[in-house]
mmCIF file of C-alpha atoms in Angstrom:
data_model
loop_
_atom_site.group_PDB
_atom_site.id
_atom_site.type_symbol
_atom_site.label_atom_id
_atom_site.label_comp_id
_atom_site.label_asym_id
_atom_site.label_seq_id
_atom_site.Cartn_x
_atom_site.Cartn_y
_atom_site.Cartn_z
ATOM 1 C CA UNK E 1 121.644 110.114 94.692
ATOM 2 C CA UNK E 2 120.135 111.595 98.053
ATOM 3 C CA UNK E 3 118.689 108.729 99.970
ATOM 4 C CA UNK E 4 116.874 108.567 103.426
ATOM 5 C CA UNK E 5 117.554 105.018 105.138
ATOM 6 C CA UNK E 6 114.801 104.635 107.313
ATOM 7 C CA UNK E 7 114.928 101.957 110.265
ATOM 8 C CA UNK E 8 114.048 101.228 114.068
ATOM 9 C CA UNK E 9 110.593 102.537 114.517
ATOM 10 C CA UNK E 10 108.035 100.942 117.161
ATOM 11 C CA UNK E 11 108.155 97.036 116.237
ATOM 12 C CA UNK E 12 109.659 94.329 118.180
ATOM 13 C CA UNK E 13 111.535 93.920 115.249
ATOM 14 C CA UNK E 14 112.800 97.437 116.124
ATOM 15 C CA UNK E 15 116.854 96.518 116.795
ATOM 16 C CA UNK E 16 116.759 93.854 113.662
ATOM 17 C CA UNK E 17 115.641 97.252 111.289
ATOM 18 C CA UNK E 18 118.394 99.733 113.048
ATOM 19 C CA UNK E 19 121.387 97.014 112.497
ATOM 20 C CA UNK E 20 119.549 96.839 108.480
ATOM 21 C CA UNK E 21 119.894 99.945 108.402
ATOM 22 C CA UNK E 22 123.281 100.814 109.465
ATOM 23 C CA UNK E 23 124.859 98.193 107.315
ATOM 24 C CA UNK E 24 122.520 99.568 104.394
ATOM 25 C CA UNK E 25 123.593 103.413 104.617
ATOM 26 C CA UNK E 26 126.907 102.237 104.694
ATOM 27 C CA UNK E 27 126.825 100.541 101.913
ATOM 28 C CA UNK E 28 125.248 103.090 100.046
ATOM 29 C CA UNK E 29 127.866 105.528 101.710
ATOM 30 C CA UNK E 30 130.630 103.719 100.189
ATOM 31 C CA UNK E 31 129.092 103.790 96.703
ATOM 32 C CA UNK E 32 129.026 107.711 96.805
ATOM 33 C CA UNK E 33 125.785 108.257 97.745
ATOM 34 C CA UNK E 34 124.526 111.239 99.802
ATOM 35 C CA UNK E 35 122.805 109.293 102.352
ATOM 36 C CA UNK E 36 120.699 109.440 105.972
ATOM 37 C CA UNK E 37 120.131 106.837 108.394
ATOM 38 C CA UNK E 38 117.339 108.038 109.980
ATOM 39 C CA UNK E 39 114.727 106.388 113.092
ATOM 40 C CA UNK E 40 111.412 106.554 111.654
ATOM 41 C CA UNK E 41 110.055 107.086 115.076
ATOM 42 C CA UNK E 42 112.650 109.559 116.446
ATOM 43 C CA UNK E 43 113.376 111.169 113.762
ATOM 44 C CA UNK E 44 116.064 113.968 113.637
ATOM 45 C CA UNK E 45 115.537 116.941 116.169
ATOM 46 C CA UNK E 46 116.451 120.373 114.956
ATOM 47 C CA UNK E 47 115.969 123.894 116.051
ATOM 48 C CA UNK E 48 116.779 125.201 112.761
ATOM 49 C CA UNK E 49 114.662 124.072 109.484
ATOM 50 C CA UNK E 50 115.904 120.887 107.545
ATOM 51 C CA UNK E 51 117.498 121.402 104.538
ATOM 52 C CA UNK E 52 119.230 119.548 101.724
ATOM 53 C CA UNK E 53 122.350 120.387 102.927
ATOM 54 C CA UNK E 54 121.698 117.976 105.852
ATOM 55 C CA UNK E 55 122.749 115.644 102.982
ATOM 56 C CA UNK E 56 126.493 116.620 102.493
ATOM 57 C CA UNK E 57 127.053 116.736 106.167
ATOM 58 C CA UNK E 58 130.657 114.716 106.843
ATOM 59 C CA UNK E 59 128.531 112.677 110.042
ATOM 60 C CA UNK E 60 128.437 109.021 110.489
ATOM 61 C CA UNK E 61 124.715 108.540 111.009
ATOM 62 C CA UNK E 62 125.114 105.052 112.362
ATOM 63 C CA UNK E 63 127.651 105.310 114.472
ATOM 64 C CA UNK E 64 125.093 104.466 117.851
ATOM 65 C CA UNK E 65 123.964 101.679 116.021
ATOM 66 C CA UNK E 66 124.366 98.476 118.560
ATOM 67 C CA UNK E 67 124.283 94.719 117.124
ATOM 68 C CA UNK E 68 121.083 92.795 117.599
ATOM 69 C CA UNK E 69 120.943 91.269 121.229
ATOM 70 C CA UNK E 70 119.811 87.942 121.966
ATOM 71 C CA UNK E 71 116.639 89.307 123.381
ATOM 72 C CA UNK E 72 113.653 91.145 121.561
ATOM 73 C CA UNK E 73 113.759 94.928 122.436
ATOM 74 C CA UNK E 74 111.771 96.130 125.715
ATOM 75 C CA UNK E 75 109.572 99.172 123.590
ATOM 76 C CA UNK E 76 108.113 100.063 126.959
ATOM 77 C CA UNK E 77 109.691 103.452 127.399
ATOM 78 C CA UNK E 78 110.649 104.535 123.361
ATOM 79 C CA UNK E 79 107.710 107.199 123.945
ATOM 80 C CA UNK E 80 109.836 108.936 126.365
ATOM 81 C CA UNK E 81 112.659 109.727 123.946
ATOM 82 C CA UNK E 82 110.037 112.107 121.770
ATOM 83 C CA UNK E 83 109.329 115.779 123.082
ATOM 84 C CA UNK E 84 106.029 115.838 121.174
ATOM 85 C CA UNK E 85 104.673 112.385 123.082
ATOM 86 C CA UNK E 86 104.993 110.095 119.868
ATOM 87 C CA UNK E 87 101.875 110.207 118.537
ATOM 88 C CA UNK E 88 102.574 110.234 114.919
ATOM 89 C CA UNK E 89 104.936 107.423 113.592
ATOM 90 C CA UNK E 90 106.401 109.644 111.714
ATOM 91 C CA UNK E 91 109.420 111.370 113.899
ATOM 92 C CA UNK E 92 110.031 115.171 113.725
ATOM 93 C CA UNK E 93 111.484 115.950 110.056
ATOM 94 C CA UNK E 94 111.320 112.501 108.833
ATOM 95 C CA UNK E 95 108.926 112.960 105.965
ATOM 96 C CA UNK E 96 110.617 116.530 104.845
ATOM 97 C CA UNK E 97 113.719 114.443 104.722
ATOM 98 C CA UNK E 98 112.127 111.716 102.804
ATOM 99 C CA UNK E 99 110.622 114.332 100.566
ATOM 100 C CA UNK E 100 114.211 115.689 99.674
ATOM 101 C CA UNK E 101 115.737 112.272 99.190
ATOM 102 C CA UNK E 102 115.478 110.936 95.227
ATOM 103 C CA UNK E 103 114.393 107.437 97.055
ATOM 104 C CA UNK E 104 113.512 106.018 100.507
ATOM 105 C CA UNK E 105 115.529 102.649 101.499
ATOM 106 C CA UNK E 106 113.297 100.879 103.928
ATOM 107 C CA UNK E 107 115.196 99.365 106.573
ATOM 108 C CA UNK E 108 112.008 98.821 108.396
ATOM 109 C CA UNK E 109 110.710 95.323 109.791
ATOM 110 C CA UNK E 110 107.757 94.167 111.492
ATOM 111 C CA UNK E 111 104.428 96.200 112.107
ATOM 112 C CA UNK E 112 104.264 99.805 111.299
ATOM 113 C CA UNK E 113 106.989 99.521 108.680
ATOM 114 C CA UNK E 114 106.797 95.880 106.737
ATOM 115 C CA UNK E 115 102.820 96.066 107.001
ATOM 116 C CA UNK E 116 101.656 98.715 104.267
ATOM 117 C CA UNK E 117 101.126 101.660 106.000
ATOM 118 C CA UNK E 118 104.281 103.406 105.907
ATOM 119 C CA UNK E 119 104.362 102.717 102.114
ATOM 120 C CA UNK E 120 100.470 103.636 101.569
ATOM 121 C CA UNK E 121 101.552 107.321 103.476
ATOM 122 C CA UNK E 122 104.620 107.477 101.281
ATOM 123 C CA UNK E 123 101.526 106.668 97.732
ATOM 124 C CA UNK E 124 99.719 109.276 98.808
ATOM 125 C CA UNK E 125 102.961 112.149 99.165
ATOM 126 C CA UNK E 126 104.812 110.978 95.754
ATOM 127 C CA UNK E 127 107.548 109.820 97.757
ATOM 128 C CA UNK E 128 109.542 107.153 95.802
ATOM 129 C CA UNK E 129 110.938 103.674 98.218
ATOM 130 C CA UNK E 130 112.485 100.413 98.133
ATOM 131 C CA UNK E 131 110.640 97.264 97.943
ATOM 132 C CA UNK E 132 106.204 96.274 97.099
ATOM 133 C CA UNK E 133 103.341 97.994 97.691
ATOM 134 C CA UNK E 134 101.258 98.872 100.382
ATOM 135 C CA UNK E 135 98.924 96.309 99.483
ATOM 136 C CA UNK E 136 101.092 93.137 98.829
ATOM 137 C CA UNK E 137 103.034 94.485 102.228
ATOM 138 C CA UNK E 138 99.854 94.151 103.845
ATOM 139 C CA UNK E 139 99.165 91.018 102.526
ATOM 140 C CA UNK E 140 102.104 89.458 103.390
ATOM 141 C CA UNK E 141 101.895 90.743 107.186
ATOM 142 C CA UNK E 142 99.200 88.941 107.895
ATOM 143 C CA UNK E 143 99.914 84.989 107.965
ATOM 144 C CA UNK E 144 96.478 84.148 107.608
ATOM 145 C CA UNK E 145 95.464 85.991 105.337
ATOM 146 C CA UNK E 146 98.943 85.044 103.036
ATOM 147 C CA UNK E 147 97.676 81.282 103.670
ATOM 148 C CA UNK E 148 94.917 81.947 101.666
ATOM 149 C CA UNK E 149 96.392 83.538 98.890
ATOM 150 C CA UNK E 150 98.964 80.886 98.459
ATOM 151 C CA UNK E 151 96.025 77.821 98.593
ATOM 152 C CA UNK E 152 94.163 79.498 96.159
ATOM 153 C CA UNK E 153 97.136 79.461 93.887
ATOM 154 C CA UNK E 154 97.924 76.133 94.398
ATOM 155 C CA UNK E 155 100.920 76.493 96.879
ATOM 156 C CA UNK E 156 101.310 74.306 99.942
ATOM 157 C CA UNK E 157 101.681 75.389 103.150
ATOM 158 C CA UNK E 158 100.972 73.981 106.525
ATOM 159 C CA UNK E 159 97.074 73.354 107.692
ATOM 160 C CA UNK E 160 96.355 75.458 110.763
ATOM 161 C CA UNK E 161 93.472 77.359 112.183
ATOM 162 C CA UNK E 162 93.587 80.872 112.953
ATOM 163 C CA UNK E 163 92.336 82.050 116.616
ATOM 164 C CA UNK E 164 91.378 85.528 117.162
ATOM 165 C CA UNK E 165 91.135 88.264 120.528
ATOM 166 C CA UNK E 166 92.078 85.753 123.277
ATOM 167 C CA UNK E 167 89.766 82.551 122.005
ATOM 168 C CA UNK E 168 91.022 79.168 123.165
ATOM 169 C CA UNK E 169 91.713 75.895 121.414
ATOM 170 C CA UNK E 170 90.763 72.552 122.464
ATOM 171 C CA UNK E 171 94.013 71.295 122.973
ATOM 172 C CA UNK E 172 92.351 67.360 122.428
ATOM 173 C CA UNK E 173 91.736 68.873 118.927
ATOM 174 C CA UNK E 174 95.303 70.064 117.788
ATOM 175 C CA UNK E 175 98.037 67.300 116.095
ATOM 176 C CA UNK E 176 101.311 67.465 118.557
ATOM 177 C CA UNK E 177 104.116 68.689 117.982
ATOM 178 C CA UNK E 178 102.459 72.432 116.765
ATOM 179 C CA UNK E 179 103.593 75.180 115.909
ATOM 180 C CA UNK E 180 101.668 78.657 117.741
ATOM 181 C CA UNK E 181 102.575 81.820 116.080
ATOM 182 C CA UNK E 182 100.937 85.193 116.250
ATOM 183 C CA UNK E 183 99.829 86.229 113.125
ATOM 184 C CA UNK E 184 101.285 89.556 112.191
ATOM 185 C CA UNK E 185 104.429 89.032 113.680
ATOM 186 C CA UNK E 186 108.272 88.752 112.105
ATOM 187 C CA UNK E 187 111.526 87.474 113.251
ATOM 188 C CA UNK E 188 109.872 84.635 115.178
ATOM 189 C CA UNK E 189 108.635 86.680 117.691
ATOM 190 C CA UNK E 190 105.620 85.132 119.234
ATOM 191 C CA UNK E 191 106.324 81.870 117.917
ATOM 192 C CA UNK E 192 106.525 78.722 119.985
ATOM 193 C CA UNK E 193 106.581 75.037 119.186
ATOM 194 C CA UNK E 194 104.024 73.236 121.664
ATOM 195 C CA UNK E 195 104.824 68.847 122.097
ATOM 196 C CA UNK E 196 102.126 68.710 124.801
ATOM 197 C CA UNK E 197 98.888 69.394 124.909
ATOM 198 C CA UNK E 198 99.083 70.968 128.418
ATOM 199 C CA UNK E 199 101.423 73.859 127.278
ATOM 200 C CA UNK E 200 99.127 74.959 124.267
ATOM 201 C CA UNK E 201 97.031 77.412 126.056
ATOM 202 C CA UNK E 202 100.690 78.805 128.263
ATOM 203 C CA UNK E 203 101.838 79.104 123.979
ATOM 204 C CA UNK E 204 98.617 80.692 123.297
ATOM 205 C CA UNK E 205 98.414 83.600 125.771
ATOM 206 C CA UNK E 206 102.459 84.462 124.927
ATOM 207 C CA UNK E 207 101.688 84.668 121.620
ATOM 208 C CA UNK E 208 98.155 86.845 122.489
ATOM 209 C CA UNK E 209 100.708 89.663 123.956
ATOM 210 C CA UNK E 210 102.189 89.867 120.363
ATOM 211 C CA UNK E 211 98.479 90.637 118.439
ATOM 212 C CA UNK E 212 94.939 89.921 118.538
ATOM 213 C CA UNK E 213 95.170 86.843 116.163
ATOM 214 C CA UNK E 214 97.191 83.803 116.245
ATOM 215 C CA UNK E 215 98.023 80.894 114.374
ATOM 216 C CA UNK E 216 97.756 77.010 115.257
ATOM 217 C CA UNK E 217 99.618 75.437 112.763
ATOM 218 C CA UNK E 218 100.868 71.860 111.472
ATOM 219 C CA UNK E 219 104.218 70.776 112.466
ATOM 220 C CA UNK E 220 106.797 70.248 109.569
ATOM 221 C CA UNK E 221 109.132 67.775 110.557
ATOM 222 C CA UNK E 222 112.046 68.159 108.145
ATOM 223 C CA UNK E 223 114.565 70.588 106.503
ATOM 224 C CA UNK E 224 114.057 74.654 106.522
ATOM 225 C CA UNK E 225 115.160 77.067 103.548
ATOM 226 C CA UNK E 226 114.561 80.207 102.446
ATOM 227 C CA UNK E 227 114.023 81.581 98.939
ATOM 228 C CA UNK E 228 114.652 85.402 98.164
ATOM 229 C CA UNK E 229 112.467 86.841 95.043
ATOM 230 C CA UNK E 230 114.609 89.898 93.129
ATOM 231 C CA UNK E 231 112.129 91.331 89.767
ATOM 232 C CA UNK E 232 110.033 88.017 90.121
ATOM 233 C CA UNK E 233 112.987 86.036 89.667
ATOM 234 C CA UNK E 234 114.652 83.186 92.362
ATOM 235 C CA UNK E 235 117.878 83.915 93.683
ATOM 236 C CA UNK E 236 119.581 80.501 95.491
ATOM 237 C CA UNK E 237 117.970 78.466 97.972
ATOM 238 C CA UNK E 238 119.924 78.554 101.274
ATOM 239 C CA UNK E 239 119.068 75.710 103.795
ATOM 240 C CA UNK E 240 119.119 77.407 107.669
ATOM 241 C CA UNK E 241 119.855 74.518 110.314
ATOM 242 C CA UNK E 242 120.022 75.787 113.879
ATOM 243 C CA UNK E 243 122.391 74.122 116.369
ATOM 244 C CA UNK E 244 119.419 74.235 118.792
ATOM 245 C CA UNK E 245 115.885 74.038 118.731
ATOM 246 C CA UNK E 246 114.309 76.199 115.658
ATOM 247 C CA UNK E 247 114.729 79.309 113.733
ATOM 248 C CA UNK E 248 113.795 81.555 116.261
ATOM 249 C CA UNK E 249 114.429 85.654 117.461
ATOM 250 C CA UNK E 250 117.947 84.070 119.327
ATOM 251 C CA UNK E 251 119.120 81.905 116.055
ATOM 252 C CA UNK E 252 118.266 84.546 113.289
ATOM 253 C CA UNK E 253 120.877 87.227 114.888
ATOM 254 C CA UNK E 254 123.253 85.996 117.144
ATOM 255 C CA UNK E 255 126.366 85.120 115.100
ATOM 256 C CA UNK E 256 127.263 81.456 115.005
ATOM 257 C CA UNK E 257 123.881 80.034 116.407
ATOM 258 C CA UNK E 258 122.741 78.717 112.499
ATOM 259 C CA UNK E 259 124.061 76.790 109.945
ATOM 260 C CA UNK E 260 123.156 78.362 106.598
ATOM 261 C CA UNK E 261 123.965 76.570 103.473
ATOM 262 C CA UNK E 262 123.957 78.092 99.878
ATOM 263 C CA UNK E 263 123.315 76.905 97.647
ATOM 264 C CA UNK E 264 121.430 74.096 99.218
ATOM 265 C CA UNK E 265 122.385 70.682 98.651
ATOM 266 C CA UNK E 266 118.785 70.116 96.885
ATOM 267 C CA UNK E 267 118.738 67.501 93.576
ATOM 268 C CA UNK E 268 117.785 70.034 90.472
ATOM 269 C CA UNK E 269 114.583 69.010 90.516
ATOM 270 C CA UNK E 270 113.507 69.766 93.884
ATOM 271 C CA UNK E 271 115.806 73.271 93.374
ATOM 272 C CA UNK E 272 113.778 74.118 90.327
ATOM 273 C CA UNK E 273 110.206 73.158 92.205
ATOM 274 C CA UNK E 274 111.209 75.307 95.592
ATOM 275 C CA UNK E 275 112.226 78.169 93.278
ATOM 276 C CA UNK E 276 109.051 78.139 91.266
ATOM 277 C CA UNK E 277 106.936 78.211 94.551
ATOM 278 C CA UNK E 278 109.277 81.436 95.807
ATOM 279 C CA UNK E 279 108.336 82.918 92.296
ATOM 280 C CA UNK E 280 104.230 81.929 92.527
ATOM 281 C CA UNK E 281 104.059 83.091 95.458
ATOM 282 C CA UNK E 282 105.754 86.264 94.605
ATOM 283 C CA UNK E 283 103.251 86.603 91.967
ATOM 284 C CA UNK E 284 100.013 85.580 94.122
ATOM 285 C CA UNK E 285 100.709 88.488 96.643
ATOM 286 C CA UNK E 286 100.985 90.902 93.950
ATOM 287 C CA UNK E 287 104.536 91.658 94.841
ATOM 288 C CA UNK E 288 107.420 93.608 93.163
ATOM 289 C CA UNK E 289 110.603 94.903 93.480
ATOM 290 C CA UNK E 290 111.800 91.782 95.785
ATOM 291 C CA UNK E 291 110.959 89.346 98.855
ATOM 292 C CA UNK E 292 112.144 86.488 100.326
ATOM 293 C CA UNK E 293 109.910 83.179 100.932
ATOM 294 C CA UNK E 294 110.546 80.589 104.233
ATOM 295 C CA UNK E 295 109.774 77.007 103.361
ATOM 296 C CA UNK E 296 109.727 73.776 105.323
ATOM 297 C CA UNK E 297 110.477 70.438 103.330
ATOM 298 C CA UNK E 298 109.151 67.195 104.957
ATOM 299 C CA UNK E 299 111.520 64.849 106.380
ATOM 300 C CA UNK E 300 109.953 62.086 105.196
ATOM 301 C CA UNK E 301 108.564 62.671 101.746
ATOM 302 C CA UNK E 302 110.589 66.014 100.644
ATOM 303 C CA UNK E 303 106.877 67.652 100.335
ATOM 304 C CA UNK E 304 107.677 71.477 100.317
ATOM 305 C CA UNK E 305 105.836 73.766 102.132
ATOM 306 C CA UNK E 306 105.469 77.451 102.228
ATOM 307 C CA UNK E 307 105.428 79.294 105.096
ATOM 308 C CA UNK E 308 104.966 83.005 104.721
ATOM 309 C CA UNK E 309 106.219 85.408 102.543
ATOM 310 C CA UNK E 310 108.747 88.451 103.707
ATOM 311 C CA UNK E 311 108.554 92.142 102.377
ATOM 312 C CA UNK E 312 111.596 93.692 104.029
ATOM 313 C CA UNK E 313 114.148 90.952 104.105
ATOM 314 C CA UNK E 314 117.003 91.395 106.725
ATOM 315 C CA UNK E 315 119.753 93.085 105.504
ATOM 316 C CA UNK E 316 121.723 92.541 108.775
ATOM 317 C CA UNK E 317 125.227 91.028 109.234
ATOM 318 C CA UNK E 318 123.435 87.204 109.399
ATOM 319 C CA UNK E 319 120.557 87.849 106.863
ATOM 320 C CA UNK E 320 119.566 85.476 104.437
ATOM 321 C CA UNK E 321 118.828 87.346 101.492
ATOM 322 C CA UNK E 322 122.637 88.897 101.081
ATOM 323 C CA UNK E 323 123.736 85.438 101.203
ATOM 324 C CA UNK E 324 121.817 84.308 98.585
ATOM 325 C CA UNK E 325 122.586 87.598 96.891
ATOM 326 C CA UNK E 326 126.416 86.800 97.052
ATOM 327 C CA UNK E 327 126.073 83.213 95.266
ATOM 328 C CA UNK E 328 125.815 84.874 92.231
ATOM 329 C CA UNK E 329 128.553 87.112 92.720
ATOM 330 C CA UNK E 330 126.675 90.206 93.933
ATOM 331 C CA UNK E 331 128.264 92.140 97.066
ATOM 332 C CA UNK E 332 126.356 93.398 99.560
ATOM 333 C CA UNK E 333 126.710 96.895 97.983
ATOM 334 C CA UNK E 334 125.636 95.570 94.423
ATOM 335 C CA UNK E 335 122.788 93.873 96.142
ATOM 336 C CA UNK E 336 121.447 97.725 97.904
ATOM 337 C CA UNK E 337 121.746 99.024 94.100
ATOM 338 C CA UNK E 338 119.998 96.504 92.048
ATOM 339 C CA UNK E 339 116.979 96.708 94.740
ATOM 340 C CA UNK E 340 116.905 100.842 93.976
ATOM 341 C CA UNK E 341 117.244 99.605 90.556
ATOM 342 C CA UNK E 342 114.541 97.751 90.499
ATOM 343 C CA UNK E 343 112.068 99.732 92.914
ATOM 344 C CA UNK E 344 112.927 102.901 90.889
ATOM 345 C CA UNK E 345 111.653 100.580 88.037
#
């Protein structure tokens, strides 16, 4: 098959997508694929038209590609690098590319990739990709709004209030320890856990420089998993336990930071009940193809929680999802085919 792997783009998730992405077109390289690893923002820069013979080029498209630093990427000059400004998100020649390719693997994370839009453009040109819908992808982006659709199908998830454009809490009116998070945001970027009420607004503002809207939310004391969702169906739970603090930006990536567990050391029953929540919630955002769910389960009372719902799981070197994947005996390159499989269906 010819297949565009799109990554990077203009997110702060931007170096999280590009190390997807390598280790995706890879995969798919080794499997005998024609493939691209192209920067949906950059693009590819020719003087000469694109043609489909850009696919059988003998070039290692990834081989810039840098592991994910400890720090979230400084976007601040990424304009610079296109001759035509970067207005469009759309690099030069990445959507004639993406119209030769048989499918588009999307490598992409955060806003302007994981949020709809890219997917919606991609509905309206006939241009076939991995994972949901523009819709459910939109959904899903927006932690409020997912909150909603998971209480309204009876799954539980933190309370929290949702502040919008720079309004302020009364921090006498928030339970401590919280958890401020902007809304639209992935990797943990822009989330912060607040124990005092003086550092709520300091939490607030950060997490304002992120998006307009942001999330106060209930503190889950307890045990952290994560549940990926392949054709509506659970794969195995995997328990994440950081060394330090929480499951933020620094202990997603950085090799050696996180315990992960899989399968989880869970009694069947409480397997079986996290599992069905993955799949309802799955089902509640209209999803398809696959997704992975985060979940909190209370120290004291094993109450599960859901947290949010992912379109674009990471498919880096410490991603959850391939993990899970490999459990039941699927490689990393099995994995990249059944989700084709599957999206194609």
């Amino acid at each position: 098959m010819k297949i565009v792997v799109l990554a990077g783009g203009t997110s702060t998730e931007r170096d999280v997508s590009l190390s997807s992405g390598s280790k995706i077109y890879r995969a798919l390289k080794n499997r005998g694929h024609q493939v691209i690893l192209l920067d949906v923002y950059l693009g590819y820069e020719s003087e000469t038209p694109v043609t489909e013979q850009l696919f059988e080029l003998d070039v290692d498209w990834a081989k810039d590609i840098q592991a994910v630093s400890a720090e979230h990427p400084d976007l601040s000059h990424l304009k610079d690098l296109r001759r035509d400004g970067g207005k469009s998100m759309f690099g030069p020649n990445v959507l004639a590319l993406c119209n030769m390719a048989d499918i588009v693997f999307l490598g992409l994370h955060g806003a302007n990739g994981e949020d709809g839009r890219i997917q919606a453009a991609f509905d309206l040109m006939g241009i076939p990709y991995t994972g949901t819908g523009y819709l459910s992808s939109a959904l899903a982006m927006d932690k409020h709004i997912t909150k909603q659709f998971f209480r309204n199908a009876g799954i539980p998830t933190p309370a929290g209030i949702t502040l919008k454009c720079g309004e302020k809490a009364d921090p006498s009116s928030v339970p401590y320890p919280c958890m401020v998070k902007t809304a639209c945001g992935g990797s943990s970027v822009g989330t912060y856990r607040v124990d005092d009420p003086r550092d709520l607004q300091k939490a607030l503002d950060d997490a304002y420089t992120f998006g307009d809207d942001v999330i106060v939310e209930q503190y889950i004391s307890g045990r952290e998993f994560s549940v990926g969702v392949i054709d509506g169906k659970a794969l195995p739970i995997i328990e994440i336990a950081p060394l330090e603090g929480f499951y933020d930006y620094k202990n997603k990536y950085q090799p050696g930071s996180t315990i992960e567990t899989c399968p989880a050391d869970l009694s069947p029953e409480l397997t079986a009940e996290m599992q069905r929540y993955a799949e309802m919630a799955y089902e509640a955002l209209g999803m398809r193809s696959y997704a992975r769910m985060d979940f909190m389960m209370d120290a004291s009372d094993h109450s599960i929680y859901c947290l949010e719902a992912n379109t674009l799981p990471g498919m880096t070197p410490t991603s959850l999802l391939p993990q899970e994947a490999a459990v039941i005996g699927m490689s990393f390159e099995d994995l990249c085919e059944k989700l084709i499989e599957v999206s194609l269906k």
